[in-house]
Coordinates of C-alpha atoms and ligand atoms in Angstrom, one line a residue:
M1 CA 0.0 0.0 0.0
R2 CA 1.3 3.4 -1.0
V3 CA 0.2 6.6 0.9
C4 CA 1.2 10.2 0.2
G5 CA 0.8 13.2 2.5
W6 CA 2.5 15.7 4.8
V7 CA 4.2 15.4 8.1
I8 CA 2.2 17.1 10.8
R9 CA 4.1 15.9 13.9
R10 CA 7.4 14.3 14.8
A11 CA 8.2 12.8 18.1
Q12 CA 11.1 10.8 19.5
V13 CA 10.1 8.4 22.3
G14 CA 13.2 6.8 23.6
R15 CA 14.8 5.1 20.6
V16 CA 11.5 5.1 18.7
L17 CA 10.8 7.7 16.1
I18 CA 7.2 8.6 15.3
I19 CA 6.1 10.6 12.3
E20 CA 2.5 11.5 11.7
V21 CA 1.4 11.9 8.2
S22 CA -1.8 13.6 7.1
S23 CA -3.0 11.9 3.9
S24 CA -5.9 12.2 1.5
S25 CA -7.1 8.7 2.4
S26 CA -8.5 9.4 5.8
V27 CA -9.1 12.1 8.4
K28 CA -7.0 10.4 11.0
P29 CA -3.3 10.7 10.4
C30 CA -1.0 7.8 9.5
V31 CA 1.4 7.2 12.4
L32 CA 4.7 5.9 11.0
V33 CA 6.8 4.1 13.6
F34 CA 10.6 3.7 13.0
K35 CA 12.9 1.6 15.2
P36 CA 16.7 1.8 14.6
E37 CA 17.2 -1.9 15.2
R38 CA 14.2 -3.0 13.0
E39 CA 14.8 -0.8 10.0
P40 CA 18.2 0.9 10.3
D41 CA 18.3 2.4 6.8
L42 CA 14.8 3.8 6.9
Y43 CA 15.4 5.1 10.4
N44 CA 18.4 7.1 9.1
V45 CA 16.2 8.7 6.4
A46 CA 13.3 9.3 8.8
R47 CA 15.6 11.0 11.3
N48 CA 16.0 14.0 9.0
I49 CA 12.3 14.3 8.2
D50 CA 10.4 17.1 10.0
V51 CA 7.1 18.8 10.1
G52 CA 5.9 20.1 6.7
F53 CA 7.7 17.5 4.6
A54 CA 5.7 16.0 1.7
L55 CA 6.4 12.3 1.3
C56 CA 5.0 9.0 0.2
F57 CA 5.5 5.7 2.0
E58 CA 4.8 2.0 1.4
G59 CA 4.0 -0.1 4.4
R60 CA 1.6 -2.1 6.4
V61 CA -0.8 -1.4 9.2
A62 CA 1.0 -2.4 12.4
E63 CA -0.2 -5.4 14.3
E64 CA 0.1 -3.5 17.5
Q65 CA -1.9 -0.2 17.6
K66 CA -0.9 2.1 20.5
S67 CA -1.7 5.5 19.0
K68 CA -5.0 7.2 19.9
R69 CA -4.5 9.8 17.2
G70 CA -4.3 7.7 14.1
V71 CA -3.5 4.4 12.5
E72 CA 0.1 3.0 13.1
Y73 CA 2.2 1.7 10.2
T74 CA 5.4 -0.1 9.8
V75 CA 7.2 1.3 6.8
E76 CA 9.0 -0.5 4.0
K77 CA 9.7 2.3 1.6
L78 CA 10.0 6.1 2.1
E79 CA 10.3 8.8 -0.5
V80 CA 10.6 12.5 0.3
Y81 CA 9.1 14.8 -2.4
A82 CA 9.4 18.2 -0.9
K83 CA 10.5 20.1 2.2
P84 CA 9.5 23.5 3.5
T85 CA 11.8 26.3 2.6
E86 CA 11.0 28.1 5.8
P87 CA 9.1 27.2 9.0
L88 CA 5.4 26.8 8.7
P89 CA 3.4 30.0 9.6
V90 CA 0.8 28.0 11.5
D91 CA 0.8 24.9 13.7
T92 CA -0.6 22.0 11.7
S93 CA -0.3 19.6 14.7
G94 CA -3.2 21.1 16.6
K95 CA -1.2 21.9 19.7
T96 CA -1.5 25.7 19.4
P97 CA -5.0 27.1 18.7
V98 CA -5.2 29.5 15.7
L99 CA -7.3 32.6 15.6
L100 CA -10.1 32.8 13.0
D101 CA -8.4 35.5 10.9
T102 CA -5.2 33.4 10.6
R103 CA -7.2 30.3 10.0
L104 CA -8.9 31.8 7.0
K105 CA -5.6 33.0 5.6
Y106 CA -3.9 29.6 5.9
R107 CA -6.8 27.2 5.5
W108 CA -5.2 25.5 2.5
L109 CA -2.3 24.6 4.8
L110 CA -4.2 24.0 8.0
A111 CA -6.3 21.5 6.2
R112 CA -3.5 19.1 7.0
K113 CA -4.9 19.1 10.5
P114 CA -7.6 16.5 11.2
E115 CA -10.2 19.0 12.5
E116 CA -9.9 21.3 9.5
R117 CA -9.6 18.4 7.0
A118 CA -12.8 16.9 8.4
I119 CA -14.8 20.0 7.5
F120 CA -13.8 19.9 3.9
R121 CA -14.2 16.1 3.6
V122 CA -17.7 16.5 4.9
R123 CA -18.3 19.4 2.5
A124 CA -17.3 17.1 -0.4
G125 CA -19.6 14.5 1.1
V126 CA -22.5 16.8 1.1
I127 CA -22.0 17.5 -2.6
K128 CA -21.5 13.8 -3.4
A129 CA -24.7 12.9 -1.5
A130 CA -26.7 15.6 -3.3
R131 CA -25.5 14.3 -6.7
E132 CA -26.3 10.7 -5.7
Y133 CA -29.8 11.8 -4.7
F134 CA -30.5 13.7 -7.9
E135 CA -29.1 10.9 -10.2
E136 CA -31.3 8.4 -8.4
N137 CA -34.4 10.6 -8.7
G138 CA -34.4 11.6 -12.4
F139 CA -32.8 15.0 -12.2
I140 CA -30.4 16.2 -14.9
E141 CA -27.4 18.4 -14.0
V142 CA -27.4 21.8 -15.8
H143 CA -25.1 24.8 -15.8
T144 CA -26.4 28.3 -16.2
P145 CA -24.4 31.6 -16.9
K146 CA -22.7 33.4 -14.1
I147 CA -22.4 36.6 -16.0
V148 CA -25.9 38.0 -16.4
A149 CA -27.8 41.0 -17.6
A150 CA -30.6 41.0 -15.0
G151 CA -30.6 40.0 -11.3
A152 CA -33.1 37.5 -10.0
E153 CA -34.0 39.5 -7.0
G154 CA -33.5 43.1 -8.1
G155 CA -30.5 45.4 -7.7
A156 CA -29.5 45.7 -4.1
T157 CA -27.1 42.8 -3.8
L158 CA -25.6 42.7 -7.3
F159 CA -21.9 42.9 -8.2
K160 CA -21.4 44.9 -11.4
V161 CA -18.9 43.8 -14.0
Q162 CA -17.8 45.5 -17.2
Y163 CA -18.9 43.4 -20.1
F164 CA -17.2 44.9 -23.1
E165 CA -19.1 48.1 -23.9
S166 CA -22.0 47.3 -21.5
E167 CA -22.6 46.6 -17.9
A168 CA -23.4 43.2 -16.6
Y169 CA -23.6 41.5 -13.2
L170 CA -22.4 38.4 -11.5
S171 CA -25.2 35.9 -11.0
Q172 CA -26.7 36.0 -7.5
S173 CA -28.8 32.9 -8.2
P174 CA -29.6 30.7 -11.2
Q175 CA -33.3 31.4 -10.6
L176 CA -34.4 32.7 -14.0
Y177 CA -32.3 30.3 -16.0
K178 CA -33.3 27.2 -14.2
Q179 CA -36.9 28.1 -14.6
M180 CA -36.4 28.6 -18.3
L181 CA -35.0 25.1 -18.5
V182 CA -38.2 23.6 -17.2
A183 CA -39.5 24.5 -20.7
S184 CA -37.5 21.5 -22.0
F185 CA -36.5 19.3 -19.0
E186 CA -38.8 18.0 -16.3
K187 CA -36.3 18.1 -13.4
V188 CA -33.0 20.0 -13.3
Y189 CA -30.4 20.7 -10.7
E190 CA -27.3 22.9 -10.5
I191 CA -24.6 23.1 -8.0
T192 CA -23.5 26.7 -8.4
P193 CA -21.8 29.7 -6.8
Y194 CA -24.0 32.7 -5.8
F195 CA -22.4 36.2 -5.8
R196 CA -24.1 38.7 -3.5
A197 CA -23.0 42.1 -2.4
E198 CA -24.6 41.6 1.0
K199 CA -24.7 44.8 2.9
F200 CA -23.9 43.4 6.3
N201 CA -21.0 41.5 7.6
T202 CA -22.7 38.6 9.5
T203 CA -21.7 35.1 10.6
R204 CA -24.2 33.5 8.1
H205 CA -23.5 35.5 4.9
L206 CA -20.7 35.3 2.4
N207 CA -20.2 37.3 -0.7
E208 CA -19.5 34.2 -2.7
S209 CA -21.4 31.1 -1.5
W210 CA -22.6 27.9 -3.1
G211 CA -26.1 26.6 -3.6
I212 CA -27.7 23.4 -4.6
D213 CA -30.5 24.5 -6.9
V214 CA -33.5 22.6 -8.1
E215 CA -36.3 23.3 -10.5
Q216 CA -39.0 20.7 -11.3
G217 CA -41.9 20.8 -13.6
F218 CA -45.3 19.1 -13.9
I219 CA -46.0 19.5 -10.2
S220 CA -49.4 19.4 -8.7
G221 CA -48.5 21.9 -6.0
V222 CA -45.9 23.3 -3.7
E223 CA -45.9 20.1 -1.6
D224 CA -44.2 18.2 -4.4
V225 CA -41.3 20.7 -4.2
M226 CA -41.1 20.5 -0.4
K227 CA -41.0 16.7 -0.6
T228 CA -38.0 16.9 -2.9
L229 CA -36.2 19.3 -0.6
E230 CA -36.9 17.3 2.6
E231 CA -35.9 14.0 1.0
L232 CA -32.7 15.6 -0.3
V233 CA -31.7 17.2 3.1
A234 CA -32.5 14.0 5.0
F235 CA -30.5 12.0 2.5
I236 CA -27.5 14.3 2.8
V237 CA -27.6 14.5 6.6
N238 CA -28.0 10.8 7.0
Y239 CA -25.4 10.1 4.4
V240 CA -22.9 12.2 6.3
S241 CA -23.8 10.5 9.6
R242 CA -23.3 7.1 8.0
N243 CA -20.1 7.7 6.0
Y244 CA -18.2 10.4 7.9
R245 CA -18.0 9.1 11.5
D246 CA -14.3 9.8 11.9
E247 CA -14.8 13.3 10.6
L248 CA -17.7 14.0 13.0
E249 CA -15.6 12.5 15.8
A250 CA -12.6 14.7 15.0
L251 CA -14.9 17.7 15.2
G252 CA -16.6 16.5 18.3
V253 CA -20.1 16.7 16.9
E254 CA -22.9 14.2 17.4
S255 CA -24.2 12.6 14.3
L256 CA -27.8 13.4 13.4
R257 CA -30.5 11.2 11.9
L258 CA -33.4 13.0 10.1
T259 CA -36.7 11.4 9.3
T260 CA -39.2 12.8 6.9
P261 CA -41.7 14.4 6.6
F262 CA -40.3 17.6 8.3
K263 CA -42.7 19.7 10.3
R264 CA -44.6 22.3 8.3
L265 CA -45.6 25.6 9.9
K266 CA -47.7 28.2 8.1
F267 CA -46.2 31.6 8.1
T268 CA -49.3 32.9 9.9
E269 CA -48.8 30.2 12.6
V270 CA -45.2 31.3 13.1
V271 CA -46.4 34.9 13.6
D272 CA -48.8 33.8 16.3
I273 CA -46.2 31.6 18.0
L274 CA -43.6 34.4 18.0
R275 CA -46.1 37.0 19.2
S276 CA -47.1 34.8 22.1
E277 CA -43.4 34.8 23.0
G278 CA -43.4 38.6 23.1
L279 CA -41.7 39.2 19.8
D280 CA -42.8 42.0 17.5
V281 CA -43.5 40.3 14.2
R282 CA -45.4 41.7 11.2
E283 CA -47.7 39.7 9.0
D284 CA -46.4 41.2 5.8
E285 CA -42.6 41.1 6.3
D286 CA -39.9 38.5 6.2
L287 CA -38.8 37.1 9.6
S288 CA -35.9 38.8 11.3
D289 CA -32.8 36.9 12.2
L290 CA -33.8 37.1 15.9
A291 CA -37.3 35.8 15.1
E292 CA -35.8 32.9 13.1
R293 CA -33.5 32.0 16.0
K294 CA -36.3 32.2 18.6
L295 CA -38.4 29.9 16.5
G296 CA -35.5 27.5 16.2
E297 CA -35.3 27.2 20.0
I298 CA -39.1 26.6 20.3
M299 CA -38.9 23.9 17.5
A300 CA -35.8 22.3 19.0
E301 CA -37.7 21.8 22.3
K302 CA -40.3 20.0 20.3
K303 CA -37.7 17.8 18.7
H304 CA -37.9 19.4 15.3
P305 CA -34.4 20.4 14.3
V306 CA -35.5 21.0 10.7
Y307 CA -38.8 22.5 9.7
F308 CA -40.6 24.4 6.9
I309 CA -42.2 27.7 7.1
V310 CA -44.7 28.0 4.2
G311 CA -46.9 30.8 2.8
F312 CA -44.7 33.9 3.0
P313 CA -46.5 37.2 2.4
W314 CA -46.2 38.7 -1.1
P315 CA -44.6 42.0 0.0
S316 CA -41.6 39.9 1.4
T317 CA -41.0 37.7 -1.6
A318 CA -39.5 37.9 -5.1
F319 CA -41.8 38.3 -8.1
Y320 CA -41.6 34.8 -9.4
Y321 CA -43.5 33.1 -6.5
M322 CA -47.1 32.0 -7.1
R323 CA -49.6 34.0 -5.1
E324 CA -52.7 32.4 -3.5
E325 CA -55.9 33.7 -5.0
N326 CA -57.3 36.9 -3.2
S327 CA -54.7 36.7 -0.5
I328 CA -51.5 38.4 0.5
Y329 CA -49.8 35.0 0.9
T330 CA -47.7 33.1 -1.6
R331 CA -46.5 29.6 -2.1
K332 CA -43.0 30.5 -1.0
F333 CA -41.4 28.5 1.8
D334 CA -38.2 28.5 3.8
L335 CA -36.5 25.5 5.3
D336 CA -34.9 26.3 8.6
F337 CA -32.3 24.2 10.5
M338 CA -32.2 25.0 14.2
G339 CA -33.0 28.7 13.8
L340 CA -31.1 29.3 10.6
E341 CA -32.6 29.5 7.1
I342 CA -30.8 26.9 4.9
A343 CA -33.1 27.0 1.9
S344 CA -35.8 29.0 0.2
G345 CA -38.2 27.8 -2.5
G346 CA -41.7 27.5 -3.6
Q347 CA -44.1 27.1 -6.5
R348 CA -43.5 29.6 -9.3
E349 CA -46.0 31.6 -11.3
H350 CA -46.0 29.8 -14.7
R351 CA -48.9 31.7 -16.3
Y352 CA -47.5 34.3 -18.7
E353 CA -50.1 37.1 -18.0
K354 CA -49.9 36.7 -14.2
L355 CA -46.1 36.7 -14.3
V356 CA -46.0 40.0 -16.2
E357 CA -48.4 41.5 -13.8
A358 CA -46.3 40.3 -10.8
I359 CA -43.1 41.8 -12.3
R360 CA -45.0 45.2 -12.6
D361 CA -46.4 44.8 -9.1
K362 CA -42.8 44.6 -7.8
G363 CA -42.0 47.9 -9.6
L364 CA -39.8 46.1 -12.1
N365 CA -39.8 46.5 -15.9
P366 CA -41.0 43.4 -17.8
E367 CA -38.9 44.5 -20.8
N368 CA -35.7 43.8 -18.8
Y369 CA -37.0 40.2 -18.4
S370 CA -38.2 39.6 -21.9
F371 CA -35.7 36.7 -22.5
Y372 CA -37.1 35.0 -19.4
L373 CA -40.7 35.8 -20.1
E374 CA -40.5 34.3 -23.5
A375 CA -40.0 30.9 -22.0
F376 CA -43.5 31.1 -20.5
K377 CA -45.2 31.4 -23.9
Y378 CA -44.7 27.9 -25.3
G379 CA -46.1 25.4 -22.9
M380 CA -44.5 26.1 -19.5
P381 CA -45.7 23.5 -17.0
P382 CA -46.6 24.3 -13.4
H383 CA -43.2 24.1 -11.6
G384 CA -41.3 25.0 -8.5
G385 CA -37.9 24.6 -6.9
F386 CA -35.5 25.8 -4.3
G387 CA -32.0 27.0 -3.5
L388 CA -30.2 25.2 -0.7
G389 CA -27.1 26.9 0.8
V390 CA -24.2 24.5 1.0
E391 CA -22.3 26.5 3.6
R392 CA -25.4 27.0 5.8
L393 CA -26.2 23.3 5.7
L394 CA -22.6 22.4 6.5
M395 CA -22.6 24.9 9.4
K396 CA -25.6 23.2 10.9
I397 CA -24.4 19.6 10.4
L398 CA -21.0 20.4 11.9
N399 CA -22.2 23.0 14.4
L400 CA -19.8 25.7 13.1
E401 CA -20.2 29.1 14.6
N402 CA -19.2 31.1 11.6
I403 CA -20.1 30.4 8.0
R404 CA -16.6 31.4 7.0
E405 CA -15.4 28.1 8.6
A406 CA -17.2 26.2 5.8
V407 CA -15.1 27.6 2.9
F408 CA -11.5 27.3 1.9
F409 CA -11.1 30.8 0.4
V410 CA -13.5 33.2 2.0
R411 CA -15.0 36.1 0.0
D412 CA -16.4 38.7 2.5
R413 CA -16.3 42.4 3.1
T414 CA -12.6 42.3 4.0
R415 CA -11.3 39.2 2.2
I416 CA -10.5 38.9 -1.5
V417 CA -7.1 37.1 -1.0
P418 CA -6.1 34.3 -0.7
Ligands
ATP1 P1 -30.9 35.5 4.0 O1 -32.4 36.1 4.1 O2 -30.6 34.6 5.1 O3 -29.9 36.6 3.7 P2 -31.8 34.9 1.4 O4 -33.3 34.6 1.6 O5 -31.5 36.2 0.8 O6 -31.0 34.6 2.7 P3 -32.0 33.0 -0.8 O7 -32.1 34.0 -1.9 O8 -33.3 32.5 -0.3 O9 -31.3 33.7 0.4 O10 -30.9 31.9 -1.2 C1 -31.2 30.5 -1.0 C2 -30.2 30.0 0.0 O11 -28.9 30.3 -0.3 C3 -30.4 30.6 1.4 O12 -31.5 30.0 2.1 C4 -29.1 30.4 2.1 O13 -29.0 29.0 2.5 C5 -28.1 30.5 0.9 N1 -27.6 31.9 0.8 C6 -28.1 33.0 0.3 N2 -27.4 34.0 0.4 C7 -26.3 33.6 1.0 C8 -25.1 34.3 1.4 N3 -24.9 35.6 1.2 N4 -24.1 33.6 2.1 C9 -24.3 32.3 2.3 N5 -25.4 31.6 2.0 C10 -26.4 32.3 1.3
MG2 MG1 -34.4 33.0 1.4

């Protein structure tokens, strides 16, 4: 067996030399044990190896396992590929704690450490699970443009880019394009970046984040879309609990099992619940961060870590959500995970005339959306979908305090390098 990786610790215990290697194969390090009398030649090579070296080894899992930190190996072959040209700027052994700012600067290096590595292994697992779910359930993966002429949600959070002679924007969501594709595919999904010039610097917003987006046609109502989302989230969470035990253990988090259906709360019910708790909530506005968190506490007590809020009021939503007849409410829902919104979605307005009316009602100009509106003229089926935030989901699965911990290279108000 050949394993490659980086040295994160070196220790001499009496005559025994121990070298810990962080490799791609597992979250736990490989613990290489060298004894001068057993492998004199290798021992002499290993003696000169230190933290930060990149190496490969061939060997066998040792019969006797004494290390609590990783799996012990006896080595038969050792090849050094690179050594640091200067001391490492951060401690990859985990002995010295690292401040968040430094962590974010050196994440690519700190990912040699089991706890940091675990986050990114689980992140990859979330994406892998999502793809598996979609492939098993008849969705096709699509890719939509990231340079766009119109924003999905209006101007406030758009990043401008110079596009030759004209102005364009970075895509804040694949919303309009994924809907257009329901004119030719029944079920589509995209795993995509969102670019948003969020005004506030918070622990749950990034300026470049990733979403798992879905749009599905031929639905009989918003419930069909909610079913897809709850099945997907339960599948991902349970997949991580099943396949990433070492990672969860390295991070000291308990694994969670989710069963469907998730609890559904009407927006109006949520208003009543929160008012009875003394919060000032309006019937025609989105929930505040505080209200979301309070509801999370109430739902956690009732053993509902994940729950839907459905039927948001029209003044709080984007134009493309379907409205209930003669009502201020829409078929928009949120999915919240212990007090944090992780997804938004709903049934869309697929009737051309009503959609044009809705765009006007939001004070937008239908002409700016003509490329999108055209897709509704030639047999657009009833449809709906959602956007599920990858970092928000990961935050909740791994109990991370700050969304920045869920990405390698953070884009926020103050970070554009590395
Ligand atoms: P919020 O109200 O929390 O700012 P939003 O309602 O504006 O989020 P949506 O447009 O509904 O966000 O996007 C779908 C999902 O994408 C969200 O539920 C969230 O999980 C994720 N998301 C959106 N914006 C961000 C962001 N700036 N940083 C990280 N994740 C985001
Ligand atoms: Mg939302």
